[in-house]
Short mmCIF file of C-alpha atoms in Angstrom, two decimals:
data_model
loop_
_atom_site.label_atom_id
_atom_site.label_comp_id
_atom_site.label_asym_id
_atom_site.label_seq_id
_atom_site.Cartn_x
_atom_site.Cartn_y
_atom_site.Cartn_z
CA UNK R 1 12.18 -28.88 -17.48
CA UNK R 2 9.44 -30.55 -15.51
CA UNK R 3 10.20 -32.44 -12.27
CA UNK R 4 9.66 -35.88 -10.79
CA UNK R 5 6.81 -37.22 -8.69
CA UNK R 6 7.47 -39.91 -6.13
CA UNK R 7 4.55 -42.31 -6.02
CA UNK R 8 4.30 -44.10 -2.65
CA UNK R 9 1.92 -47.02 -2.83
CA UNK R 10 0.90 -50.12 -0.83
CA UNK R 11 -0.34 -53.17 -2.67
CA UNK R 12 -3.22 -53.78 -0.30
CA UNK R 13 -4.54 -50.22 -0.65
CA UNK R 14 -7.69 -49.74 -2.79
CA UNK R 15 -7.00 -46.13 -3.63
CA UNK R 16 -3.39 -46.99 -4.60
CA UNK R 17 -4.94 -49.18 -7.31
CA UNK R 18 -6.63 -46.14 -8.80
CA UNK R 19 -3.40 -44.16 -8.98
CA UNK R 20 -1.21 -47.05 -10.16
CA UNK R 21 -3.48 -47.52 -13.19
CA UNK R 22 -3.27 -43.91 -14.38
CA UNK R 23 -0.20 -42.19 -13.00
CA UNK R 24 2.27 -42.85 -15.83
CA UNK R 25 -0.04 -41.64 -18.58
CA UNK R 26 -1.11 -38.62 -16.53
CA UNK R 27 2.44 -37.71 -15.56
CA UNK R 28 4.01 -38.16 -18.98
CA UNK R 29 1.28 -35.98 -20.53
CA UNK R 30 2.82 -33.14 -18.46
CA UNK R 31 6.43 -34.12 -19.01
CA UNK R 32 6.68 -35.35 -15.41
CA UNK R 33 8.59 -38.51 -14.57
CA UNK R 34 7.41 -41.01 -11.99
CA UNK R 35 9.49 -42.63 -9.28
CA UNK R 36 7.66 -45.73 -7.97
CA UNK R 37 8.10 -46.26 -4.21
CA UNK R 38 6.48 -49.39 -2.73
CA UNK R 39 6.09 -49.50 1.05
CA UNK R 40 4.03 -51.20 3.74
CA UNK R 41 1.31 -49.39 5.59
CA UNK R 42 1.03 -52.01 8.32
CA UNK R 43 3.86 -50.65 10.54
CA UNK R 44 2.60 -47.10 10.11
CA UNK R 45 -0.96 -48.09 11.06
CA UNK R 46 0.40 -50.16 14.00
CA UNK R 47 2.30 -47.08 15.32
CA UNK R 48 -1.10 -45.27 15.31
CA UNK R 49 -2.59 -48.06 17.39
CA UNK R 50 -4.47 -49.68 14.49
CA UNK R 51 -4.45 -53.46 14.24
CA UNK R 52 -5.97 -53.58 10.77
CA UNK R 53 -7.01 -51.31 7.94
CA UNK R 54 -9.01 -48.31 9.19
CA UNK R 55 -11.68 -49.49 6.73
CA UNK R 56 -12.09 -52.60 8.79
CA UNK R 57 -11.81 -50.82 12.16
CA UNK R 58 -14.36 -48.07 11.37
CA UNK R 59 -17.42 -49.73 9.90
CA UNK R 60 -19.16 -46.67 8.44
CA UNK R 61 -15.97 -45.48 6.78
CA UNK R 62 -15.34 -48.97 5.39
CA UNK R 63 -18.88 -49.24 3.92
CA UNK R 64 -18.42 -45.87 2.31
CA UNK R 65 -14.97 -46.73 0.85
CA UNK R 66 -16.30 -49.83 -0.93
CA UNK R 67 -19.11 -47.80 -2.52
CA UNK R 68 -16.76 -44.94 -3.39
CA UNK R 69 -14.32 -47.31 -5.12
CA UNK R 70 -17.22 -48.92 -7.06
CA UNK R 71 -18.33 -45.50 -8.29
CA UNK R 72 -14.81 -44.26 -9.15
CA UNK R 73 -13.87 -47.50 -10.97
CA UNK R 74 -17.16 -47.36 -12.94
CA UNK R 75 -16.44 -43.75 -13.97
CA UNK R 76 -12.93 -44.70 -15.07
CA UNK R 77 -13.87 -47.96 -16.81
CA UNK R 78 -11.75 -49.98 -14.37
CA UNK R 79 -12.84 -53.41 -13.16
CA UNK R 80 -13.32 -53.66 -9.42
CA UNK R 81 -13.87 -56.59 -7.18
CA UNK R 82 -13.61 -56.51 -3.35
CA UNK R 83 -10.53 -58.51 -2.32
CA UNK R 84 -11.13 -61.40 0.03
CA UNK R 85 -9.43 -61.31 2.47
CA UNK R 86 -9.04 -57.55 2.89
CA UNK R 87 -6.47 -56.18 3.36
CA UNK R 88 -4.30 -58.59 1.45
CA UNK R 89 -0.76 -59.32 2.59
CA UNK R 90 1.40 -57.27 0.20
CA UNK R 91 4.82 -58.13 1.74
CA UNK R 92 6.06 -60.43 -1.04
CA UNK R 93 4.62 -58.16 -3.78
CA UNK R 94 6.42 -55.13 -2.26
CA UNK R 95 9.79 -56.96 -2.17
CA UNK R 96 9.30 -58.19 -5.71
CA UNK R 97 8.48 -54.64 -6.78
CA UNK R 98 11.84 -53.47 -5.47
CA UNK R 99 13.52 -56.18 -7.51
CA UNK R 100 11.51 -55.23 -10.57
CA UNK R 101 12.60 -51.61 -10.05
CA UNK R 102 16.25 -52.65 -10.36
CA UNK R 103 15.32 -54.13 -13.75
CA UNK R 104 13.38 -51.01 -14.79
CA UNK R 105 10.09 -52.91 -14.80
CA UNK R 106 8.39 -51.79 -11.65
CA UNK R 107 5.54 -50.00 -13.37
CA UNK R 108 4.21 -52.97 -15.42
CA UNK R 109 4.81 -55.37 -12.52
CA UNK R 110 2.89 -53.12 -10.12
CA UNK R 111 0.00 -52.72 -12.48
CA UNK R 112 -0.11 -56.50 -13.01
CA UNK R 113 -0.33 -57.08 -9.25
CA UNK R 114 -3.11 -54.51 -8.75
CA UNK R 115 -5.02 -56.00 -11.70
CA UNK R 116 -4.61 -59.51 -10.31
CA UNK R 117 -6.07 -58.31 -6.98
CA UNK R 118 -8.85 -55.98 -8.07
CA UNK R 119 -9.79 -57.23 -11.56
CA UNK R 120 -9.05 -60.93 -11.39
CA UNK R 121 -9.89 -61.59 -7.68
CA UNK R 122 -6.57 -63.28 -7.07
CA UNK R 123 -4.83 -63.40 -3.68
CA UNK R 124 -1.61 -61.45 -4.12
CA UNK R 125 0.14 -63.19 -1.21
CA UNK R 126 0.24 -66.39 -3.33
CA UNK R 127 3.60 -67.18 -5.04
CA UNK R 128 1.92 -68.47 -8.19
CA UNK R 129 -0.16 -65.30 -8.58
CA UNK R 130 2.99 -63.18 -8.19
CA UNK R 131 4.91 -65.37 -10.61
CA UNK R 132 2.22 -64.81 -13.26
CA UNK R 133 2.45 -61.01 -12.65
CA UNK R 134 6.22 -61.24 -12.93
CA UNK R 135 5.90 -62.97 -16.25
CA UNK R 136 3.27 -60.56 -17.48
CA UNK R 137 5.66 -57.70 -16.75
CA UNK R 138 8.24 -59.27 -18.99
CA UNK R 139 10.71 -59.97 -16.13
CA UNK R 140 13.17 -62.93 -16.22
CA UNK R 141 12.03 -65.64 -13.83
CA UNK R 142 15.48 -66.23 -12.42
CA UNK R 143 15.40 -62.73 -10.85
CA UNK R 144 12.43 -63.53 -8.60
CA UNK R 145 14.67 -65.15 -6.05
CA UNK R 146 16.23 -61.74 -5.23
CA UNK R 147 13.02 -60.88 -3.34
CA UNK R 148 14.19 -63.26 -0.61
CA UNK R 149 17.71 -61.80 -0.33
CA UNK R 150 18.58 -59.94 2.86
CA UNK R 151 19.48 -56.91 0.76
CA UNK R 152 15.90 -56.70 -0.60
CA UNK R 153 14.34 -57.19 2.79
CA UNK R 154 16.51 -54.42 4.15
CA UNK R 155 15.58 -52.18 1.24
CA UNK R 156 11.87 -52.58 1.97
CA UNK R 157 12.47 -51.92 5.66
CA UNK R 158 14.34 -48.75 4.68
CA UNK R 159 11.36 -47.74 2.47
CA UNK R 160 9.20 -47.84 5.60
CA UNK R 161 11.68 -45.60 7.50
CA UNK R 162 11.77 -43.13 4.61
CA UNK R 163 7.94 -43.10 4.56
CA UNK R 164 7.77 -42.19 8.20
CA UNK R 165 10.47 -39.56 7.77
CA UNK R 166 8.48 -38.05 4.87
CA UNK R 167 5.37 -37.82 7.12
CA UNK R 168 3.33 -40.44 5.22
CA UNK R 169 0.30 -41.79 7.02
CA UNK R 170 -1.64 -43.41 4.19
CA UNK R 171 -1.51 -44.50 0.55
CA UNK R 172 -1.24 -43.51 -2.13
CA UNK R 173 0.97 -40.55 -1.33
CA UNK R 174 2.90 -38.35 -3.63
CA UNK R 175 6.08 -36.34 -2.97
CA UNK R 176 7.10 -33.44 -5.17
CA UNK R 177 10.22 -31.82 -3.73
CA UNK R 178 9.13 -30.98 -0.15
CA UNK R 179 5.42 -31.17 -0.80
CA UNK R 180 3.32 -34.18 0.33
CA UNK R 181 0.02 -34.99 -1.42
CA UNK R 182 -2.19 -37.72 -0.02
CA UNK R 183 -4.72 -39.79 -1.93
CA UNK R 184 -5.65 -40.44 -5.52
CA UNK R 185 -7.77 -37.26 -5.25
CA UNK R 186 -4.51 -35.23 -5.15
CA UNK R 187 -2.71 -36.92 -8.02
CA UNK R 188 -3.50 -34.26 -10.53
CA UNK R 189 -2.55 -31.43 -8.14
CA UNK R 190 0.76 -33.24 -7.43
CA UNK R 191 1.49 -33.65 -11.14
CA UNK R 192 0.69 -29.98 -11.77
CA UNK R 193 3.11 -29.11 -9.00
CA UNK R 194 5.85 -31.27 -10.53
CA UNK R 195 5.12 -29.87 -14.02
CA UNK R 196 5.67 -26.30 -12.75
CA UNK R 197 9.19 -26.99 -11.48
CA UNK Q 1 -35.70 -31.77 -13.55
CA UNK Q 2 -32.48 -31.88 -11.49
CA UNK Q 3 -32.51 -33.07 -7.87
CA UNK Q 4 -31.44 -31.93 -4.46
CA UNK Q 5 -28.18 -32.37 -2.61
CA UNK Q 6 -28.09 -32.58 1.18
CA UNK Q 7 -25.05 -30.80 2.49
CA UNK Q 8 -24.04 -32.10 5.94
CA UNK Q 9 -21.49 -29.89 7.59
CA UNK Q 10 -19.87 -29.26 10.99
CA UNK Q 11 -18.75 -25.76 11.88
CA UNK Q 12 -15.42 -26.93 13.35
CA UNK Q 13 -14.54 -28.85 10.17
CA UNK Q 14 -11.84 -27.31 7.96
CA UNK Q 15 -13.02 -29.14 4.78
CA UNK Q 16 -16.65 -28.09 5.48
CA UNK Q 17 -15.42 -24.53 5.11
CA UNK Q 18 -14.24 -25.32 1.56
CA UNK Q 19 -17.62 -26.74 0.56
CA UNK Q 20 -19.72 -24.11 2.32
CA UNK Q 21 -18.07 -21.34 0.37
CA UNK Q 22 -18.79 -22.87 -3.03
CA UNK Q 23 -21.67 -25.28 -2.91
CA UNK Q 24 -24.54 -22.92 -3.77
CA UNK Q 25 -22.86 -21.50 -6.83
CA UNK Q 26 -21.68 -24.88 -8.02
CA UNK Q 27 -25.09 -26.58 -7.41
CA UNK Q 28 -27.16 -23.82 -8.98
CA UNK Q 29 -24.97 -23.85 -12.08
CA UNK Q 30 -26.31 -27.39 -12.61
CA UNK Q 31 -29.88 -26.65 -11.58
CA UNK Q 32 -29.39 -28.55 -8.34
CA UNK Q 33 -30.86 -27.23 -5.07
CA UNK Q 34 -29.04 -27.43 -1.76
CA UNK Q 35 -30.49 -28.55 1.56
CA UNK Q 36 -28.18 -27.34 4.36
CA UNK Q 37 -27.85 -29.82 7.23
CA UNK Q 38 -25.76 -28.74 10.25
CA UNK Q 39 -24.68 -31.47 12.68
CA UNK Q 40 -22.06 -32.21 15.31
CA UNK Q 41 -19.19 -34.61 14.61
CA UNK Q 42 -18.21 -34.88 18.28
CA UNK Q 43 -20.70 -37.67 19.19
CA UNK Q 44 -19.83 -39.56 15.98
CA UNK Q 45 -16.09 -39.30 16.74
CA UNK Q 46 -16.72 -40.29 20.38
CA UNK Q 47 -18.60 -43.40 19.28
CA UNK Q 48 -15.42 -44.38 17.31
CA UNK Q 49 -13.39 -43.94 20.45
CA UNK Q 50 -11.89 -40.58 19.46
CA UNK Q 51 -11.64 -37.93 22.15
CA UNK Q 52 -10.76 -35.09 19.76
CA UNK Q 53 -10.44 -34.36 16.05
CA UNK Q 54 -8.49 -37.10 14.23
CA UNK Q 55 -6.22 -34.28 13.07
CA UNK Q 56 -5.23 -33.76 16.67
CA UNK Q 57 -5.02 -37.48 17.53
CA UNK Q 58 -2.91 -38.45 14.51
CA UNK Q 59 -0.02 -36.00 14.24
CA UNK Q 60 1.19 -36.80 10.72
CA UNK Q 61 -2.39 -36.58 9.35
CA UNK Q 62 -2.92 -33.32 11.17
CA UNK Q 63 0.24 -31.71 9.83
CA UNK Q 64 -0.78 -32.80 6.33
CA UNK Q 65 -4.30 -31.42 6.67
CA UNK Q 66 -3.08 -27.91 7.57
CA UNK Q 67 -0.75 -27.82 4.56
CA UNK Q 68 -3.46 -29.33 2.30
CA UNK Q 69 -5.95 -26.64 3.41
CA UNK Q 70 -3.37 -23.90 2.82
CA UNK Q 71 -2.76 -25.11 -0.72
CA UNK Q 72 -6.47 -25.56 -1.55
CA UNK Q 73 -7.43 -22.18 -0.14
CA UNK Q 74 -4.62 -20.53 -2.11
CA UNK Q 75 -5.81 -22.19 -5.31
CA UNK Q 76 -9.35 -20.95 -4.66
CA UNK Q 77 -8.50 -17.50 -3.50
CA UNK Q 78 -9.97 -18.15 -0.06
CA UNK Q 79 -8.38 -16.69 3.10
CA UNK Q 80 -7.22 -19.30 5.60
CA UNK Q 81 -6.03 -19.05 9.15
CA UNK Q 82 -5.60 -21.98 11.51
CA UNK Q 83 -8.25 -21.64 14.24
CA UNK Q 84 -7.01 -21.48 17.83
CA UNK Q 85 -8.23 -23.53 19.61
CA UNK Q 86 -8.86 -26.31 17.16
CA UNK Q 87 -11.39 -27.81 16.87
CA UNK Q 88 -13.68 -24.94 17.82
CA UNK Q 89 -16.87 -25.58 19.74
CA UNK Q 90 -19.60 -25.32 17.10
CA UNK Q 91 -22.57 -26.18 19.34
CA UNK Q 92 -24.11 -22.68 19.51
CA UNK Q 93 -23.42 -22.04 15.85
CA UNK Q 94 -25.11 -25.24 14.87
CA UNK Q 95 -28.24 -24.45 16.88
CA UNK Q 96 -28.34 -20.96 15.41
CA UNK Q 97 -28.00 -22.43 11.93
CA UNK Q 98 -31.20 -24.40 12.47
CA UNK Q 99 -33.00 -21.27 13.56
CA UNK Q 100 -31.61 -19.42 10.51
CA UNK Q 101 -32.88 -22.32 8.34
CA UNK Q 102 -36.41 -21.70 9.55
CA UNK Q 103 -35.98 -18.10 8.35
CA UNK Q 104 -34.56 -19.23 4.98
CA UNK Q 105 -31.16 -17.68 5.78
CA UNK Q 106 -29.02 -20.70 6.72
CA UNK Q 107 -26.67 -20.30 3.74
CA UNK Q 108 -25.50 -16.72 4.42
CA UNK Q 109 -25.39 -17.33 8.18
CA UNK Q 110 -23.25 -20.44 7.68
CA UNK Q 111 -20.87 -18.72 5.32
CA UNK Q 112 -20.53 -15.84 7.78
CA UNK Q 113 -19.61 -18.24 10.58
CA UNK Q 114 -17.03 -20.08 8.47
CA UNK Q 115 -15.54 -16.77 7.36
CA UNK Q 116 -15.38 -15.50 10.94
CA UNK Q 117 -13.47 -18.64 11.94
CA UNK Q 118 -11.09 -19.14 9.01
CA UNK Q 119 -10.72 -15.68 7.53
CA UNK Q 120 -11.13 -13.38 10.54
CA UNK Q 121 -9.57 -15.65 13.21
CA UNK Q 122 -12.60 -15.34 15.49
CA UNK Q 123 -13.65 -17.93 18.07
CA UNK Q 124 -17.06 -19.11 16.93
CA UNK Q 125 -18.12 -20.24 20.36
CA UNK Q 126 -18.30 -16.60 21.47
CA UNK Q 127 -21.80 -15.04 21.57
CA UNK Q 128 -20.66 -11.67 20.19
CA UNK Q 129 -18.97 -13.34 17.19
CA UNK Q 130 -22.15 -15.33 16.44
CA UNK Q 131 -24.29 -12.17 16.87
CA UNK Q 132 -22.17 -10.40 14.24
CA UNK Q 133 -22.61 -13.34 11.87
CA UNK Q 134 -26.38 -13.31 12.55
CA UNK Q 135 -26.46 -9.65 11.67
CA UNK Q 136 -24.33 -10.12 8.56
CA UNK Q 137 -26.80 -12.75 7.35
CA UNK Q 138 -29.64 -10.24 7.58
CA UNK Q 139 -31.41 -12.10 10.38
CA UNK Q 140 -33.59 -10.27 12.94
CA UNK Q 141 -31.80 -10.21 16.30
CA UNK Q 142 -34.90 -11.17 18.30
CA UNK Q 143 -34.85 -14.60 16.62
CA UNK Q 144 -31.43 -15.50 18.14
CA UNK Q 145 -33.03 -16.60 21.38
CA UNK Q 146 -34.71 -19.50 19.66
CA UNK Q 147 -31.30 -21.26 19.64
CA UNK Q 148 -31.74 -21.83 23.34
CA UNK Q 149 -35.25 -23.29 23.08
CA UNK Q 150 -35.73 -26.99 23.87
CA UNK Q 151 -37.18 -27.45 20.45
CA UNK Q 152 -33.97 -26.30 18.78
CA UNK Q 153 -31.81 -28.42 21.04
CA UNK Q 154 -33.95 -31.46 20.18
CA UNK Q 155 -33.71 -30.63 16.51
CA UNK Q 156 -29.92 -30.65 16.59
CA UNK Q 157 -29.87 -33.88 18.54
CA UNK Q 158 -32.15 -35.37 15.89
CA UNK Q 159 -29.74 -34.18 13.20
CA UNK Q 160 -27.07 -36.25 14.88
CA UNK Q 161 -29.31 -39.29 14.88
CA UNK Q 162 -30.16 -38.78 11.19
CA UNK Q 163 -26.42 -38.45 10.44
CA UNK Q 164 -25.63 -41.84 12.07
CA UNK Q 165 -28.58 -43.41 10.34
CA UNK Q 166 -27.29 -42.08 6.95
CA UNK Q 167 -23.87 -43.67 7.69
CA UNK Q 168 -21.99 -40.37 8.03
CA UNK Q 169 -18.58 -40.54 9.64
CA UNK Q 170 -17.06 -37.20 8.73
CA UNK Q 171 -17.77 -33.78 7.26
CA UNK Q 172 -18.57 -32.44 4.83
CA UNK Q 173 -20.80 -35.19 3.56
CA UNK Q 174 -23.36 -35.05 0.75
CA UNK Q 175 -26.45 -37.15 0.25
CA UNK Q 176 -28.16 -37.49 -3.12
CA UNK Q 177 -31.08 -39.90 -2.90
CA UNK Q 178 -29.42 -43.05 -1.40
CA UNK Q 179 -25.87 -42.12 -2.35
CA UNK Q 180 -23.38 -40.86 0.20
CA UNK Q 181 -20.41 -38.74 -0.86
CA UNK Q 182 -17.74 -37.80 1.64
CA UNK Q 183 -15.43 -34.78 1.58
CA UNK Q 184 -15.10 -31.59 -0.42
CA UNK Q 185 -13.30 -33.69 -3.01
CA UNK Q 186 -16.58 -35.40 -3.87
CA UNK Q 187 -18.76 -32.26 -4.09
CA UNK Q 188 -18.62 -32.07 -7.87
CA UNK Q 189 -19.38 -35.77 -8.25
CA UNK Q 190 -22.34 -35.42 -5.87
CA UNK Q 191 -23.66 -32.42 -7.81
CA UNK Q 192 -23.31 -34.33 -11.12
CA UNK Q 193 -25.25 -37.18 -9.51
CA UNK Q 194 -28.05 -34.79 -8.45
CA UNK Q 195 -28.09 -33.08 -11.80
CA UNK Q 196 -28.68 -36.44 -13.54
CA UNK Q 197 -31.85 -37.17 -11.60
#
């Protein structure tokens, strides 16, 4: 019986978009199940002394990332627009994702948010954008309020603590048992690892 | 007619080892020729405010890199030992590589140096280690002295200026016409790009 892959993603992360759009199909093809784990990179970057995305702080690396994303999205037939501002504030989206997870709808909600950001050029910190994603994921509108509950806030904070404990330093990251894989480039290797369990 | 891929590598770079050991076979399979371009990352990192390898400065990223290298080398049947110290000082090796390039032997010399470092646990800043690599690459020993000539020193300095001009921020990097590809993970994409020219 194949295992499970934990998919740690941050809504503002460009390479998390790549993985979010393909992980379920790729994993299920190998009998692997996916556990969606939203978290915030901000506190992890801040602990490293970074005040913004490394793609903003290191200009050459940032220029390269935008071109790399353009090429990869073209190869995969994915739309790609550069978010403005970048990085976007993914706090509300991450809290909503945890609520959607309780309802078993985190995958479609997450894909809707990434598509809003990178395909439709929406700002994912805006309530009306998130409400549209919520709706698109087939979630009942009266559940949205749970994102503001203390319990949900605490759950997202705990995700951040788990991420640090797991040794995460970027997104997307994948955990298969005790193995950490970093980046969309390692998704297939991580799935193969889970499939071999 | 397929094109050329420029292979920019740094001797202290773990992921450059991965590419150095496979680039010629992979490129030639697609009719692509390889231009070997040694350079030093130190000045590029220093310009970003880094006093050492990012794998030393950012502990979680460093821990991950060593495990990632272990897994990748195991998959590829490559030996892998963690160099001590890390990063190694690749200055002499890089100058020698430029001399070896004049003699048309940069590829075997470079592979010999990477193998000495990562397979045989040698310190590649030591003259006797480099002399053995020189010999293994079939180079005449009386040419080694050229590495200390002002012309060679200036040539390596110019490599660094070219690297900055090309927007390089890490190694290995690949240039195909105006396209930059970063990391061993992009080698196949870079070769496909060159093959399509």
